[in-house]
mmCIF file of C-alpha atoms and ligand atoms in Angstrom:
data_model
loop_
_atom_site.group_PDB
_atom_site.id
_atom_site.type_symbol
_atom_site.label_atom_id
_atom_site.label_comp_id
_atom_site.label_asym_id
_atom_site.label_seq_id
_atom_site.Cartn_x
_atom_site.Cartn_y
_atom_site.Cartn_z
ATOM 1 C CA UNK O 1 65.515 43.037 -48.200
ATOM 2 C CA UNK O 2 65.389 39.614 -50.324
ATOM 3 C CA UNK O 3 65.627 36.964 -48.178
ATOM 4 C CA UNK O 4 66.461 33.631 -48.808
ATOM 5 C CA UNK O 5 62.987 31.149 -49.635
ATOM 6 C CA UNK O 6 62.176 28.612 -47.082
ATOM 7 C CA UNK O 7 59.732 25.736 -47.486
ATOM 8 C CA UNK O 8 56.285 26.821 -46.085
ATOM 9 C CA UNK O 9 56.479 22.741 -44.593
ATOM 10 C CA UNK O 10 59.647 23.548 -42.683
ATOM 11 C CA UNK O 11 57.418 26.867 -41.057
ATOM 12 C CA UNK O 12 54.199 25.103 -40.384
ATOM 13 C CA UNK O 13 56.290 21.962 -39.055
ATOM 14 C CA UNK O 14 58.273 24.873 -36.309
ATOM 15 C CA UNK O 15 55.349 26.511 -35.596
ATOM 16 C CA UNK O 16 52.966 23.605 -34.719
ATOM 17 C CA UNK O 17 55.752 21.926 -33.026
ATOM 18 C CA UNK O 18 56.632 25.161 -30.877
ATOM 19 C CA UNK O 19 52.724 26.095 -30.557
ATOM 20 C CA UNK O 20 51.885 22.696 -29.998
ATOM 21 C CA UNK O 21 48.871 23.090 -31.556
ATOM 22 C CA UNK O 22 47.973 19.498 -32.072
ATOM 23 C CA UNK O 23 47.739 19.351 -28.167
ATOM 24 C CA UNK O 24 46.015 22.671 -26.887
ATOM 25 C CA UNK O 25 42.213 22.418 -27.129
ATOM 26 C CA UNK O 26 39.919 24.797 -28.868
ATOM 27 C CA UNK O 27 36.767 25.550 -30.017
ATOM 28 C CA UNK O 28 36.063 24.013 -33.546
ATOM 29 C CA UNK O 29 36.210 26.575 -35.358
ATOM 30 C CA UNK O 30 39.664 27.955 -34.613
ATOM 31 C CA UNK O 31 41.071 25.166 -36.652
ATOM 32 C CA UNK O 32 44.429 25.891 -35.661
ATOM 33 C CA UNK O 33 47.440 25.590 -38.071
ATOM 34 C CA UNK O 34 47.966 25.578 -41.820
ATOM 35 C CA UNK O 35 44.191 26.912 -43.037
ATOM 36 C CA UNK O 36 45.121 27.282 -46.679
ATOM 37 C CA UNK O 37 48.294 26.036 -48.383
ATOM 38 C CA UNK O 38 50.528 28.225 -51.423
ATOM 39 C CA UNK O 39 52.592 27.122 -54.049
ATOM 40 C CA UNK O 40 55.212 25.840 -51.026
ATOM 41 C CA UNK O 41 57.681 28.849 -50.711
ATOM 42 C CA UNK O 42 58.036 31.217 -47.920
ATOM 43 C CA UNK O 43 59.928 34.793 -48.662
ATOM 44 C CA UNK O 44 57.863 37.304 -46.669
ATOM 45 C CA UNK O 45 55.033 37.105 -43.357
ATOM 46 C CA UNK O 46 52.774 39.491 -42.767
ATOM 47 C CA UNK O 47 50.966 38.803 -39.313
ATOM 48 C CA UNK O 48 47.903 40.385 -38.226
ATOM 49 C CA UNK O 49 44.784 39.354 -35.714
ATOM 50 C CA UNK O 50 41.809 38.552 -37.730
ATOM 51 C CA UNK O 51 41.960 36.747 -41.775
ATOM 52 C CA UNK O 52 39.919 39.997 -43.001
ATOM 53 C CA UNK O 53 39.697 40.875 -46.195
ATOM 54 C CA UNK O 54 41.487 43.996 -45.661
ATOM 55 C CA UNK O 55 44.534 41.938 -43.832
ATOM 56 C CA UNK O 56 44.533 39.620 -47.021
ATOM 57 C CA UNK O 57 44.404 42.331 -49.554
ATOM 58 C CA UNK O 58 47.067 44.272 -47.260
ATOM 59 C CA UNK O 59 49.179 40.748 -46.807
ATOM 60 C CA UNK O 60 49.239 40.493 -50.700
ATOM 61 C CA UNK O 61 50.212 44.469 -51.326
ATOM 62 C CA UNK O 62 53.260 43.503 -48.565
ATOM 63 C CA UNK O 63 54.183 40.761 -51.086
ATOM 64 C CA UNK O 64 53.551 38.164 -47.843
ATOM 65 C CA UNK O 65 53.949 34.560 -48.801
ATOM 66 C CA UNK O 66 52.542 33.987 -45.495
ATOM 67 C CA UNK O 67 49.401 35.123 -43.312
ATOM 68 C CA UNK O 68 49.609 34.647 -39.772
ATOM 69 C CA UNK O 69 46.340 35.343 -37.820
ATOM 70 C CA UNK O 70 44.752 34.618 -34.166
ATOM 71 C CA UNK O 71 41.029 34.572 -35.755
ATOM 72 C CA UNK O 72 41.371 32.100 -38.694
ATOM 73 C CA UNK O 73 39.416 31.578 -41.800
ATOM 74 C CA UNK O 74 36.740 28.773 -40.249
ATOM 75 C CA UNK O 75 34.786 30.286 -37.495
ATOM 76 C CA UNK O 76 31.117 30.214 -39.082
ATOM 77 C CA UNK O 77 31.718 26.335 -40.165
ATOM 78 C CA UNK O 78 30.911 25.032 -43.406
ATOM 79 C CA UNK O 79 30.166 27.942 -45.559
ATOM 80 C CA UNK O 80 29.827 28.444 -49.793
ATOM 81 C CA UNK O 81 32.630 30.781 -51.449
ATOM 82 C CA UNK O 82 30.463 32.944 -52.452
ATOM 83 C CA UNK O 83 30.730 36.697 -51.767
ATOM 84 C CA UNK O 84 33.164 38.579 -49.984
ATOM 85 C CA UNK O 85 34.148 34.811 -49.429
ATOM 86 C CA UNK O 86 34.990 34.516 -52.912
ATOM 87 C CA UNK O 87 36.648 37.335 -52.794
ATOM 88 C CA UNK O 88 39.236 36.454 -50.119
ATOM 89 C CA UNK O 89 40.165 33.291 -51.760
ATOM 90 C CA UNK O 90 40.507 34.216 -55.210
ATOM 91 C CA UNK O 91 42.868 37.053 -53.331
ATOM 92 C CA UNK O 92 44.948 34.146 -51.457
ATOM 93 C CA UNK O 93 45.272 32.013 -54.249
ATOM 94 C CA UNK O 94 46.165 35.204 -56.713
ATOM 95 C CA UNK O 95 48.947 36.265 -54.324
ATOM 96 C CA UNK O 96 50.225 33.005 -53.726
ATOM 97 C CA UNK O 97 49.540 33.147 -49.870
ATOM 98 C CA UNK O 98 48.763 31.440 -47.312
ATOM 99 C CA UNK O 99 47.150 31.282 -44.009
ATOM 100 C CA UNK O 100 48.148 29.704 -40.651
ATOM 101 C CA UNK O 101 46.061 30.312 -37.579
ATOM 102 C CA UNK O 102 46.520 29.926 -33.990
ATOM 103 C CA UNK O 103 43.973 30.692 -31.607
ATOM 104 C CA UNK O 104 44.164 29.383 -27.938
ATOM 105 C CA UNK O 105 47.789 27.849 -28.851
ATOM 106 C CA UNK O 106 48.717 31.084 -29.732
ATOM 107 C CA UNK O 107 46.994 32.924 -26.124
ATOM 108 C CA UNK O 108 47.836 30.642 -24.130
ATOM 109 C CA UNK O 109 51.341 29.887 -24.909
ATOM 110 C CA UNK O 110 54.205 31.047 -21.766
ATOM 111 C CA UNK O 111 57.148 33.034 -24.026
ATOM 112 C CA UNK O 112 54.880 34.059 -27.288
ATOM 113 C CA UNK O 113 51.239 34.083 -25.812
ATOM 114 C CA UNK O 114 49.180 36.616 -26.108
ATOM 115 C CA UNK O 115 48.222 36.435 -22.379
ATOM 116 C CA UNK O 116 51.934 36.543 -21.357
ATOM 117 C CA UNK O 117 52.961 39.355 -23.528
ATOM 118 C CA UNK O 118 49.863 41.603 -21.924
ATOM 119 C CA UNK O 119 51.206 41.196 -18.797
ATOM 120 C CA UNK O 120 54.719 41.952 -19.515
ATOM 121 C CA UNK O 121 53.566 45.269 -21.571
ATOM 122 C CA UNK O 122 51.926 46.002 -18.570
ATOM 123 C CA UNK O 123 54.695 45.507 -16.205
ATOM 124 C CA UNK O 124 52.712 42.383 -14.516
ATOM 125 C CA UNK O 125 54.632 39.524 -13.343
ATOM 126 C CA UNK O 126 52.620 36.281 -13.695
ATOM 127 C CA UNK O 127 52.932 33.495 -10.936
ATOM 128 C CA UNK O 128 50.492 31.352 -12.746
ATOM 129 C CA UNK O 129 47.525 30.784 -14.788
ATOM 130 C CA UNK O 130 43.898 31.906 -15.213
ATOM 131 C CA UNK O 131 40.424 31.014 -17.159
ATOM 132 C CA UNK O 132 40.381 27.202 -17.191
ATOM 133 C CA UNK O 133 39.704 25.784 -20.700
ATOM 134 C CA UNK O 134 39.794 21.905 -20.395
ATOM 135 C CA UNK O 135 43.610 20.859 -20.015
ATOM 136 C CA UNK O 136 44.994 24.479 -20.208
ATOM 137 C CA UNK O 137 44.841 27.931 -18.545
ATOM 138 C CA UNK O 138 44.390 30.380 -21.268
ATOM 139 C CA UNK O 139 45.247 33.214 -19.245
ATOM 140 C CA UNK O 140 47.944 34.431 -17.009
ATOM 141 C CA UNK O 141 47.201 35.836 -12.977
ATOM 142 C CA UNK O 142 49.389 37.706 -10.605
ATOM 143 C CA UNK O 143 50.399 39.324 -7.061
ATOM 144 C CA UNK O 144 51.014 43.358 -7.090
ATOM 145 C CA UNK O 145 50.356 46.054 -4.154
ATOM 146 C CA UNK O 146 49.421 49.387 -6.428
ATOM 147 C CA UNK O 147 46.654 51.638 -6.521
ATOM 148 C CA UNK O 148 44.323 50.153 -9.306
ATOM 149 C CA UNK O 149 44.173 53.133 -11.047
ATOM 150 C CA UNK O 150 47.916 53.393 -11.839
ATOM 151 C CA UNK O 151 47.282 49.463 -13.621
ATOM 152 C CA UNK O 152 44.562 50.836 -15.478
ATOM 153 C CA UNK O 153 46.280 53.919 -16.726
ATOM 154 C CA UNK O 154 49.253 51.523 -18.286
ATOM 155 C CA UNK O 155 45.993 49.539 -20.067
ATOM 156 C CA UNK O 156 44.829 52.788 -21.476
ATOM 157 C CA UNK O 157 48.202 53.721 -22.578
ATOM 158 C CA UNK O 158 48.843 50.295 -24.112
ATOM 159 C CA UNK O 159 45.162 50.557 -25.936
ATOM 160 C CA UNK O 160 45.776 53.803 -26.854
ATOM 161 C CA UNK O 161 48.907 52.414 -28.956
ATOM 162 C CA UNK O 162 46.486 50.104 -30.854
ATOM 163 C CA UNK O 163 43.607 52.778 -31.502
ATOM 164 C CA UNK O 164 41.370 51.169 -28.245
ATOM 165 C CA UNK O 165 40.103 52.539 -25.290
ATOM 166 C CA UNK O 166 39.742 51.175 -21.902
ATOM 167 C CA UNK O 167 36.456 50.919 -19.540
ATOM 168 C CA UNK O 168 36.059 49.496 -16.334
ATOM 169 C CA UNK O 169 33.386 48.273 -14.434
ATOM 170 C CA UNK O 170 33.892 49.537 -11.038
ATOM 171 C CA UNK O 171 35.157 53.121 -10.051
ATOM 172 C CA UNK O 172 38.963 52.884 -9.623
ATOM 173 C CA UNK O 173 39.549 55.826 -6.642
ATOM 174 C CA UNK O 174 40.557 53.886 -3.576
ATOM 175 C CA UNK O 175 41.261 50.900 -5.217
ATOM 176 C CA UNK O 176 44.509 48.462 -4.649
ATOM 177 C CA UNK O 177 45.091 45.523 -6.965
ATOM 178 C CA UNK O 178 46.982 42.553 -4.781
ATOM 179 C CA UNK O 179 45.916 39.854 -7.138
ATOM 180 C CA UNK O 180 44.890 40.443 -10.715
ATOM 181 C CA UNK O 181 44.460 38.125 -13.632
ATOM 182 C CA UNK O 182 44.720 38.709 -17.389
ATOM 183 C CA UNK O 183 42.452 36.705 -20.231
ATOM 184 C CA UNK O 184 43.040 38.465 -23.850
ATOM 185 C CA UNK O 185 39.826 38.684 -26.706
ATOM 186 C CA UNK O 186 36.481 37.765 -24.625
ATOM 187 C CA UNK O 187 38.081 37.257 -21.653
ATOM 188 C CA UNK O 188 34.815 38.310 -19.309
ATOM 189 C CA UNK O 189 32.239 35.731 -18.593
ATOM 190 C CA UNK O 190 30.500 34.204 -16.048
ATOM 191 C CA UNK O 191 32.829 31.474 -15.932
ATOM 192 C CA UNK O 192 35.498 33.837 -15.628
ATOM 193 C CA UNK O 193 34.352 36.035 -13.180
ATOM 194 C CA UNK O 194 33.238 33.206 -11.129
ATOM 195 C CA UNK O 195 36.934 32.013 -11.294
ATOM 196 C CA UNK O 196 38.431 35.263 -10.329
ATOM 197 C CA UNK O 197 36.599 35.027 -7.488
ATOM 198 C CA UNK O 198 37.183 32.088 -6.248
ATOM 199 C CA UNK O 199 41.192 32.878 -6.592
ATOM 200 C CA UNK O 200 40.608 35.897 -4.977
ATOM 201 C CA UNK O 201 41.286 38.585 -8.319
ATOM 202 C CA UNK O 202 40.488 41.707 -7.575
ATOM 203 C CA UNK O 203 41.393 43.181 -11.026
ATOM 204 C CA UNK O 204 40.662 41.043 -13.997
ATOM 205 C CA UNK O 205 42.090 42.822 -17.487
ATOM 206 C CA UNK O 206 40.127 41.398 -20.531
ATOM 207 C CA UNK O 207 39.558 42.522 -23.981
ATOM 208 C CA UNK O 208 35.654 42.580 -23.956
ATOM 209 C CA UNK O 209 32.844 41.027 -22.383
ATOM 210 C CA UNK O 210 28.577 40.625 -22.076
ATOM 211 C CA UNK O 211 27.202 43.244 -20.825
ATOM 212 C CA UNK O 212 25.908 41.491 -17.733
ATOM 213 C CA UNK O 213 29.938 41.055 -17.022
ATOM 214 C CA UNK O 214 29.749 44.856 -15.759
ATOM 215 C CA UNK O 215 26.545 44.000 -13.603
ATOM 216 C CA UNK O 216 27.874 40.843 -12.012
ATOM 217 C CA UNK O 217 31.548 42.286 -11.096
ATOM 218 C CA UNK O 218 29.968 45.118 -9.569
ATOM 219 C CA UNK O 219 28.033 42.370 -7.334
ATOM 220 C CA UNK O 220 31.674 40.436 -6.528
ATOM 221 C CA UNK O 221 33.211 43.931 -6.329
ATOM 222 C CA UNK O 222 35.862 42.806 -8.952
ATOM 223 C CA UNK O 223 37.111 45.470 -11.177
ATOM 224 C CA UNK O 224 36.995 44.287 -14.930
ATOM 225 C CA UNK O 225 39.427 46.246 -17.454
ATOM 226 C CA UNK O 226 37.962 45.819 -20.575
ATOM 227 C CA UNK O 227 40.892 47.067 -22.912
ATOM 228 C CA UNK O 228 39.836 46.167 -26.276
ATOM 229 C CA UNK O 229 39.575 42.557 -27.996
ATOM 230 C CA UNK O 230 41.686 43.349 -31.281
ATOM 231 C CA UNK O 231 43.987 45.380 -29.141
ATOM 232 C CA UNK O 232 44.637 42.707 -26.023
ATOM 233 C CA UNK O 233 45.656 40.339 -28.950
ATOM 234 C CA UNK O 234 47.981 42.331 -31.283
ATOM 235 C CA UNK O 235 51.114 40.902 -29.445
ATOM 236 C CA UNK O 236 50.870 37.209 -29.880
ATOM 237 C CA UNK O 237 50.943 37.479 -33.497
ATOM 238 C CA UNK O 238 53.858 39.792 -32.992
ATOM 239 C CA UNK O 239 56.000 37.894 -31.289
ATOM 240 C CA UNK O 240 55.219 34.761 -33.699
ATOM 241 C CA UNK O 241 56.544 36.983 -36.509
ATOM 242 C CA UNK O 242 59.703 37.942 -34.789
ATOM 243 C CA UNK O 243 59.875 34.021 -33.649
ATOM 244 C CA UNK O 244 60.376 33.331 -37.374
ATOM 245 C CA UNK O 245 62.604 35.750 -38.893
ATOM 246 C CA UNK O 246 64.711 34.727 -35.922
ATOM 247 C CA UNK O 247 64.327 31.033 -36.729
ATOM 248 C CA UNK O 248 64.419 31.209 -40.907
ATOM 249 C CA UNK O 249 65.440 34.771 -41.455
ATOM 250 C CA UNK O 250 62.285 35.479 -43.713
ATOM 251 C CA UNK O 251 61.393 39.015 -42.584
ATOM 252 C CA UNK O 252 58.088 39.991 -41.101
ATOM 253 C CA UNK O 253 55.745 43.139 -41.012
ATOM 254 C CA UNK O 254 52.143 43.824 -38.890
ATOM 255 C CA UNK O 255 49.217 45.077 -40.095
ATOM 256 C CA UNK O 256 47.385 47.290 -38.302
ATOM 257 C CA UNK O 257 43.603 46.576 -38.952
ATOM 258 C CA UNK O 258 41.748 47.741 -35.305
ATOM 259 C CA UNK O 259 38.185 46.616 -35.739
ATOM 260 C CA UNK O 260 36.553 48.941 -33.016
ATOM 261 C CA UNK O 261 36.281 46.204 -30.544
HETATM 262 ZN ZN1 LIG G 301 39.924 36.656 -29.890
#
């Protein structure tokens, strides 16, 4: 399908506008938005979780003019081209391609989010939102009356779907979820766990976590689902590149690059 060109301005104006990524906090290193510019055309996105190497090379075999990641370029800080570095850019600039991230913008957003679209692939309805991050909630939380175990078998089955697999840190058997909360990519920490608590969360569904997570929801009898971090943010990008080929009618693709976490 040959679609039509659009300027990449016209893209990266819609998307921080609808993202409103100038206003959502983050950590530095996200550096949300346009990371690296090309020659100012749009034809083709390809939209994946992390700017790998692999998702760059695969991007460029897709004949993307577009990369549109959660995990951005930036996160070590200032660092020399050099290496596989080199490598990624000389592959960006040689396919003409570039790269917009959107990390928290991107989770914690309420139609596209990744946070939002968990819970709705779970068949979770959220009433409001969960793990505090300055002015926003990243995640989503919840009411439900079902045995825990039937929650966690839809996680498995939706990790499954994305090559993850799904752990817990409390035995399910016996187990009802009334209030649960959702936070995508490292959602478990002790800042998180001590929020559950104090919202009373019984089942909090993250990607991955510290190991003392397990220890300390054992001690506040929480159940953590820990589902996978590339998996628990596969939809956000999704749903961004559906959000454009509705908008400009430049057709989209997803590649598939599970990291094992
Ligand atoms: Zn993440």
């Amino acid at each position: 399908m040959t679609a039509k060109p659009v300027a990449l301005r016209d893209v990266v104006e819609a998307l921080d506008a609808e993202l409103r990524t100038a206003d959502i906090p983050d950590y530095g290193g996200a550096m949300n938005g346009l990371q690296v510019a090309n020659g100012g055309a749009v034809r083709r996105v390809a939209v994946a979780v992390d700017a790998s190497r692999d998702a760059i090379k695969q991007a460029a075999i897709a004949g993307a003019s577009l990369l549109i990641v959660h995990h951005g370029l930036f996160w070590s800080g200032a660092q020399p081209i050099t290496g596989v570095r080199y490598d990624k850019y000389r592959a960006l600039f040689g396919a003409d391609l570039a790269v917009y991230a959107s990390h928290l913008p991107l989770d914690c957003h309420p139609e596209l989010g990744n946070n939002v679209r968990l819970a709705r692939a779970l068949a979770l309805t959220p009433d409001g939102g969960f793990a505090r991050y300055k002015t926003i909630d990243v995640g989503v939380a919840g009411a439900a009356h079902e045995p825990t175990a039937d929650v966690v078998e839809r996680v498995r089955v939706f990790a499954a779907a994305y090559g993850g697999t799904v752990r817990t840190s409390v035995p399910t058997n016996g187990r009802v979820t009334r209030r649960w909360a959702i936070c995508t990519g490292g959602g478990a920490s002790s800042e998180t766990l001590q929020e559950a608590r104090a919202r009373g969360i019984d089942t909090l569904i993250v990607g991955e976590g510290p190991h003392h997570t397990t220890v300390e929801a054992v001690e506040h009898d929480l159940c953590v689902v820990y589902a996978g971090h590339y998996a628990t943010e596969t939809l956000g990008v999704q749903a961004l590149g559906a959000w454009i080929e509705d908008r400009f009618g430049v057709p989209w693709s997803f590649l598939h690059l599970p990291t094992g976490s």
